[in-house]
Amino acid sequence: MITPLRLGTRGSALAMAQSGHVAEALTAATGRPVELVEVVTAGDRSKAPVRRLGVGVFVSALRDALVARTIDLAVHSYKDLPTATAPGLHIAAVPLREDPRDALVARNGRTLAELPPGATVGTGSLRRMAQLHALGMQLAVTPMRGNVDTRLGRVLGSDADLDAVVLARAGLSRLGRAGEITETLDPMLMLPAPAQGALAVECRADDPDLIELLAVLDHAPSRAAVTAERALLATLEAGCSAPVAAYAELAEGDAGEEIYLRGAVISPDGTREIRLSRTGTPADAAEIGKALAAELLDLGADTILGHEGHTGPGTQQIGSTE
């Protein structure tokens, strides 16, 4: 009898759906059985805003379980991972990325442009808040936490108190709730968080057999895009209270496949923003991210980031997995 691999996951509906998908894909590709092991994180126990809870709030318990060998692998929402490498651990696979764009769920099927001045819009992300303010639509942007059902209930439930919420489209899709989206937001209006929509499958670095097994799940274009976005984030050394956005796309260029990276730094009130883009080859994904971050800094991004506090290299986290 083959011993099942123990896959550590948070217990939220979204985390379980993501981990279940990875488990099924791994078993289908390799024949190896996988069992889910729920791990409670500090972020799950607290209702405080993510920016107050600290770095890695949704991942540290999973990583501790890997080091303790109580699980064999873990699945993270990649945007929750600090940019610093975790000693002794290895990102063995980045599966095919879901649509990384943000999505609006509004009452009466409204789009963003149809929301009237003063409409209440909820989100748990400072990046989204900043970009909503930058649109100049005079929206009343409200901070919120909670799982996907809780957030949707504030618009669609019997006790709804908001006109709309903005969530990651990927999470809604993975939960089978994409039908409730009233508009998928164009990145020109709402640039996603670095690594939004991507998953990271992590295991111990001293387990070469498992690393080789998990490689079957890796999607090279998704890994390249995420690498570029996270290199930008790491180079900016932005804390979780600094709204930083990045979105990399791969497409065929004149000289072969190219990566097109857009990055932005926006002040929380939306009054200041710097947006730039850069292209290159997928093999140079990390260097593209670093170079674009350097250009943003040259144009004054550090003054925006400085207003929000500086956490130092390797301590970045943007938003929560929900």
Coordinates of C-alpha atoms in Angstrom, one line a residue:
M1 CA 0.0 0.0 0.0
I2 CA 1.4 3.4 -1.0
T3 CA 1.6 5.9 1.9
P4 CA -0.4 9.0 1.1
L5 CA 1.4 12.3 0.9
R6 CA 0.3 14.7 3.6
L7 CA -0.7 18.0 2.1
G8 CA -1.0 20.9 4.6
T9 CA -3.6 23.5 4.1
R10 CA -5.5 26.2 5.8
G11 CA -9.1 25.3 6.7
S12 CA -10.9 28.1 4.9
A13 CA -13.2 27.0 2.0
L14 CA -10.9 28.7 -0.5
A15 CA -7.7 27.1 0.9
M16 CA -9.4 23.7 0.9
A17 CA -10.6 24.1 -2.6
Q18 CA -7.1 25.2 -3.8
S19 CA -5.4 22.3 -2.0
G20 CA -8.0 19.8 -3.1
H21 CA -7.4 20.8 -6.7
V22 CA -3.6 20.4 -6.3
A23 CA -4.1 17.0 -4.6
E24 CA -6.3 15.7 -7.4
A25 CA -4.0 16.9 -10.1
L26 CA -1.0 15.3 -8.4
T27 CA -2.7 12.0 -8.0
A28 CA -4.0 12.1 -11.6
A29 CA -0.5 12.8 -12.9
T30 CA 1.5 10.4 -10.7
G31 CA -0.9 7.9 -9.1
R32 CA 0.3 8.9 -5.7
P33 CA -2.5 9.3 -3.1
V34 CA -2.7 12.6 -1.2
E35 CA -4.5 13.4 2.0
L36 CA -5.3 17.0 3.2
V37 CA -4.1 18.0 6.7
E38 CA -5.7 21.2 8.1
V39 CA -3.3 23.6 9.8
V40 CA -4.6 26.6 11.7
T41 CA -2.6 29.8 11.1
A42 CA -2.4 33.0 13.1
G43 CA -4.3 34.8 10.3
D44 CA -7.2 32.3 10.8
R45 CA -7.4 32.9 14.5
S46 CA -7.5 36.7 14.3
K47 CA -10.0 39.2 13.0
A48 CA -7.5 42.1 12.9
P49 CA -6.5 43.7 9.6
V50 CA -3.8 41.8 7.9
R51 CA -1.4 44.7 7.9
R52 CA -1.4 44.7 11.7
L53 CA -0.8 40.9 12.0
G54 CA 2.6 40.9 10.5
V55 CA 4.4 39.1 7.7
G56 CA 3.6 35.5 6.7
V57 CA 0.5 35.5 8.9
F58 CA -1.2 32.9 6.7
V59 CA 1.9 30.7 5.9
S60 CA 4.2 30.5 9.0
A61 CA 2.2 27.7 10.7
L62 CA 2.3 25.7 7.4
R63 CA 6.0 26.1 7.1
D64 CA 6.5 25.2 10.7
A65 CA 4.6 21.9 10.0
L66 CA 6.8 21.2 7.0
V67 CA 10.0 21.7 9.1
A68 CA 8.5 19.5 11.9
R69 CA 7.7 16.9 9.2
T70 CA 4.1 16.6 10.3
I71 CA 3.2 17.3 6.6
D72 CA 5.1 16.6 3.4
L73 CA 4.0 19.5 1.3
A74 CA 1.9 22.7 1.6
V75 CA -0.1 24.8 -0.8
H76 CA -0.1 28.5 -0.4
S77 CA -1.8 31.4 -2.2
Y78 CA 1.5 32.7 -3.7
K79 CA 0.7 36.3 -2.9
D80 CA 0.7 35.5 0.8
L81 CA 4.3 34.3 0.8
P82 CA 7.0 36.7 2.1
T83 CA 9.5 37.4 -0.6
A84 CA 12.5 36.2 1.5
T85 CA 13.4 32.5 0.9
A86 CA 12.5 30.2 3.7
P87 CA 15.6 28.2 4.9
G88 CA 15.3 24.5 4.2
L89 CA 12.1 24.8 2.1
H90 CA 11.6 24.8 -1.7
I91 CA 8.9 26.0 -4.1
A92 CA 8.6 22.8 -6.1
A93 CA 5.8 23.9 -8.4
V94 CA 3.7 26.8 -9.5
P95 CA 0.7 25.3 -11.2
L96 CA -1.2 27.0 -14.0
R97 CA -2.3 30.4 -12.8
E98 CA -5.9 31.3 -12.5
D99 CA -7.1 34.7 -14.0
P100 CA -5.2 37.2 -11.7
R101 CA -7.6 40.1 -12.2
D102 CA -9.8 41.6 -9.6
A103 CA -13.5 41.3 -9.7
L104 CA -16.5 43.5 -8.7
V105 CA -19.6 42.0 -7.2
A106 CA -22.3 44.7 -6.9
R107 CA -25.9 45.0 -6.2
N108 CA -28.3 44.9 -9.1
G109 CA -25.6 43.6 -11.5
R110 CA -23.9 47.0 -11.7
T111 CA -20.5 47.6 -13.2
L112 CA -17.9 49.8 -11.6
A113 CA -18.8 52.7 -13.9
E114 CA -22.5 52.4 -12.9
L115 CA -21.8 52.9 -9.2
P116 CA -23.0 56.3 -8.1
P117 CA -20.9 58.8 -6.1
G118 CA -21.0 57.8 -2.5
A119 CA -21.6 54.1 -3.2
T120 CA -20.0 51.9 -0.5
V121 CA -17.4 49.5 -1.8
G122 CA -15.7 47.0 0.6
T123 CA -12.3 45.4 0.2
G124 CA -9.6 44.0 2.5
S125 CA -6.7 45.2 0.3
L126 CA -5.0 48.6 0.6
R127 CA -3.8 48.2 -3.0
R128 CA -7.5 48.0 -4.1
M129 CA -8.5 50.8 -1.8
A130 CA -5.8 53.1 -3.2
Q131 CA -6.7 52.3 -6.8
L132 CA -10.4 52.8 -6.2
H133 CA -9.6 56.2 -4.7
A134 CA -7.4 57.0 -7.6
L135 CA -10.3 56.6 -10.0
G136 CA -11.8 59.8 -8.6
M137 CA -15.3 58.4 -8.6
Q138 CA -16.1 59.6 -5.0
L139 CA -16.7 56.1 -3.8
A140 CA -16.9 55.4 0.0
V141 CA -14.3 52.6 0.2
T142 CA -14.6 50.5 3.3
P143 CA -12.0 48.1 4.8
M144 CA -13.2 44.6 5.5
R145 CA -12.1 41.1 6.4
G146 CA -13.6 37.6 6.4
N147 CA -13.9 34.7 4.0
V148 CA -15.4 34.9 0.6
D149 CA -18.9 34.0 1.8
T150 CA -18.8 36.7 4.5
R151 CA -17.7 39.3 2.0
L152 CA -20.3 38.4 -0.6
G153 CA -23.0 38.4 2.1
R154 CA -22.3 42.1 2.7
V155 CA -23.6 42.8 -0.8
L156 CA -25.9 39.9 -1.7
G157 CA -27.1 38.7 1.7
S158 CA -30.3 39.6 3.6
D159 CA -28.3 41.9 5.9
A160 CA -26.3 43.5 3.1
D161 CA -24.8 46.8 4.1
L162 CA -22.5 47.5 1.1
D163 CA -23.2 48.4 -2.6
A164 CA -20.2 46.3 -3.9
V165 CA -17.1 44.4 -2.9
V166 CA -13.9 43.8 -4.8
L167 CA -12.3 40.4 -4.6
A168 CA -9.8 38.3 -6.5
R169 CA -11.5 36.7 -9.4
A170 CA -9.3 33.6 -8.9
G171 CA -10.8 32.9 -5.5
L172 CA -14.4 33.2 -6.7
S173 CA -13.6 30.9 -9.6
R174 CA -12.1 28.2 -7.4
L175 CA -15.1 28.3 -5.2
G176 CA -17.6 28.1 -8.1
R177 CA -18.8 31.6 -7.4
A178 CA -17.7 33.3 -10.6
G179 CA -21.3 33.6 -11.7
E180 CA -21.8 36.3 -9.1
I181 CA -19.2 38.6 -10.6
T182 CA -20.8 41.7 -12.1
E183 CA -17.5 42.9 -13.7
T184 CA -14.0 41.6 -14.1
L185 CA -11.9 44.7 -13.7
D186 CA -9.5 45.7 -16.4
P187 CA -5.9 45.9 -15.1
M188 CA -5.7 49.4 -16.6
L189 CA -8.2 50.3 -13.8
M190 CA -7.2 47.9 -11.1
L191 CA -3.7 46.3 -11.4
P192 CA -3.5 43.0 -9.5
A193 CA -1.3 42.2 -6.5
P194 CA 2.0 40.5 -7.2
A195 CA 1.4 36.7 -7.7
Q196 CA -2.4 37.1 -7.4
G197 CA -4.2 34.0 -8.7
A198 CA -1.1 31.8 -8.4
L199 CA -0.4 28.9 -6.1
A200 CA 2.9 27.8 -4.6
V201 CA 3.5 24.1 -3.8
E202 CA 6.2 24.0 -1.2
C203 CA 8.1 21.1 0.3
R204 CA 11.4 20.5 2.2
A205 CA 14.6 21.2 0.2
D206 CA 16.1 17.9 1.5
D207 CA 13.4 15.8 -0.2
P208 CA 14.7 15.4 -3.8
D209 CA 12.3 12.6 -4.7
L210 CA 9.2 14.7 -3.7
I211 CA 10.7 17.7 -5.5
E212 CA 10.9 15.6 -8.7
L213 CA 7.4 14.3 -8.2
L214 CA 5.9 17.7 -7.7
A215 CA 7.6 19.1 -10.8
V216 CA 4.9 17.6 -12.9
L217 CA 2.6 20.3 -11.6
D218 CA 4.8 23.2 -12.6
H219 CA 3.7 25.6 -15.3
A220 CA 6.7 27.5 -16.6
P221 CA 4.8 30.6 -18.0
S222 CA 3.0 31.0 -14.7
R223 CA 6.3 30.7 -12.7
A224 CA 8.0 33.2 -15.0
A225 CA 5.2 35.8 -14.5
V226 CA 5.1 35.4 -10.8
T227 CA 8.9 35.5 -10.6
A228 CA 8.9 38.9 -12.3
E229 CA 6.1 40.3 -10.2
R230 CA 7.7 39.2 -6.9
A231 CA 11.2 40.4 -7.9
L232 CA 9.6 43.9 -8.3
L233 CA 8.0 43.6 -4.9
A234 CA 11.2 42.4 -3.2
T235 CA 13.3 45.1 -4.8
L236 CA 10.9 47.8 -3.7
E237 CA 11.1 46.4 -0.1
A238 CA 7.5 47.4 0.3
G239 CA 5.7 46.6 3.5
C240 CA 2.1 45.2 3.6
S241 CA 0.8 48.7 4.2
A242 CA 2.2 50.0 0.9
P243 CA -0.1 49.5 -2.1
V244 CA 2.1 47.9 -4.7
A245 CA 0.7 46.3 -7.8
A246 CA 2.3 44.1 -10.5
Y247 CA 1.0 42.1 -13.5
A248 CA 3.2 40.1 -15.9
E249 CA 1.8 38.6 -19.1
L250 CA 3.6 36.3 -21.6
A251 CA 3.0 36.6 -25.3
E252 CA 4.8 35.9 -28.6
G253 CA 7.0 38.8 -29.7
D254 CA 9.1 39.4 -32.8
A255 CA 12.0 37.5 -31.4
G256 CA 10.0 34.8 -29.6
E257 CA 8.2 34.6 -26.3
E258 CA 8.3 37.9 -24.3
I259 CA 7.2 38.8 -20.8
Y260 CA 5.4 42.2 -20.4
L261 CA 5.4 43.5 -16.8
R262 CA 3.4 46.4 -15.5
G263 CA 4.1 47.8 -12.0
A264 CA 2.6 50.5 -9.9
V265 CA 3.0 52.2 -6.5
I266 CA -0.1 54.1 -5.3
S267 CA -0.6 56.3 -2.2
P268 CA -3.4 55.0 0.0
D269 CA -5.6 58.0 -0.7
G270 CA -5.0 57.6 -4.5
T271 CA -3.6 61.1 -5.0
R272 CA -0.1 59.9 -6.0
E273 CA 0.7 57.0 -8.3
I274 CA 3.6 55.9 -10.5
R275 CA 2.9 53.3 -13.2
L276 CA 5.5 51.8 -15.5
S277 CA 6.1 48.8 -17.8
R278 CA 9.0 46.8 -19.1
T279 CA 9.5 43.8 -21.4
G280 CA 12.0 41.0 -21.8
T281 CA 12.4 37.3 -22.1
P282 CA 10.9 34.8 -19.6
A283 CA 14.4 33.6 -18.8
D284 CA 15.2 37.1 -17.4
A285 CA 11.9 37.4 -15.4
A286 CA 13.6 38.2 -12.1
E287 CA 15.9 40.8 -13.7
I288 CA 12.9 42.5 -15.4
G289 CA 11.1 42.8 -12.1
K290 CA 14.2 44.3 -10.4
A291 CA 14.8 46.7 -13.3
L292 CA 11.2 47.9 -13.3
A293 CA 11.3 48.4 -9.5
A294 CA 14.5 50.5 -9.9
E295 CA 12.8 52.7 -12.5
L296 CA 9.8 53.2 -10.1
L297 CA 12.2 54.1 -7.3
D298 CA 14.0 56.6 -9.7
L299 CA 10.7 58.3 -10.2
G300 CA 10.0 58.7 -6.5
A301 CA 8.2 55.5 -5.5
D302 CA 10.3 55.4 -2.4
T303 CA 8.6 58.6 -1.2
I304 CA 5.2 56.9 -1.5
L305 CA 6.5 53.8 0.2
G306 CA 8.3 55.8 2.9
H307 CA 5.0 57.4 4.0
E308 CA 3.7 53.9 4.8
G309 CA 6.7 52.6 6.7
H310 CA 9.7 50.5 5.6
T311 CA 9.9 46.9 6.7
G312 CA 13.2 46.0 5.2
P313 CA 14.1 43.4 2.6
G314 CA 12.4 40.0 2.6
T315 CA 9.5 41.0 4.8
Q316 CA 6.8 41.8 2.2
Q317 CA 3.2 40.7 2.2
I318 CA 0.3 42.1 0.2
G319 CA -3.2 41.4 1.3
S320 CA -4.7 38.1 2.4
T321 CA -5.5 34.9 0.5
E322 CA -9.2 35.7 0.6

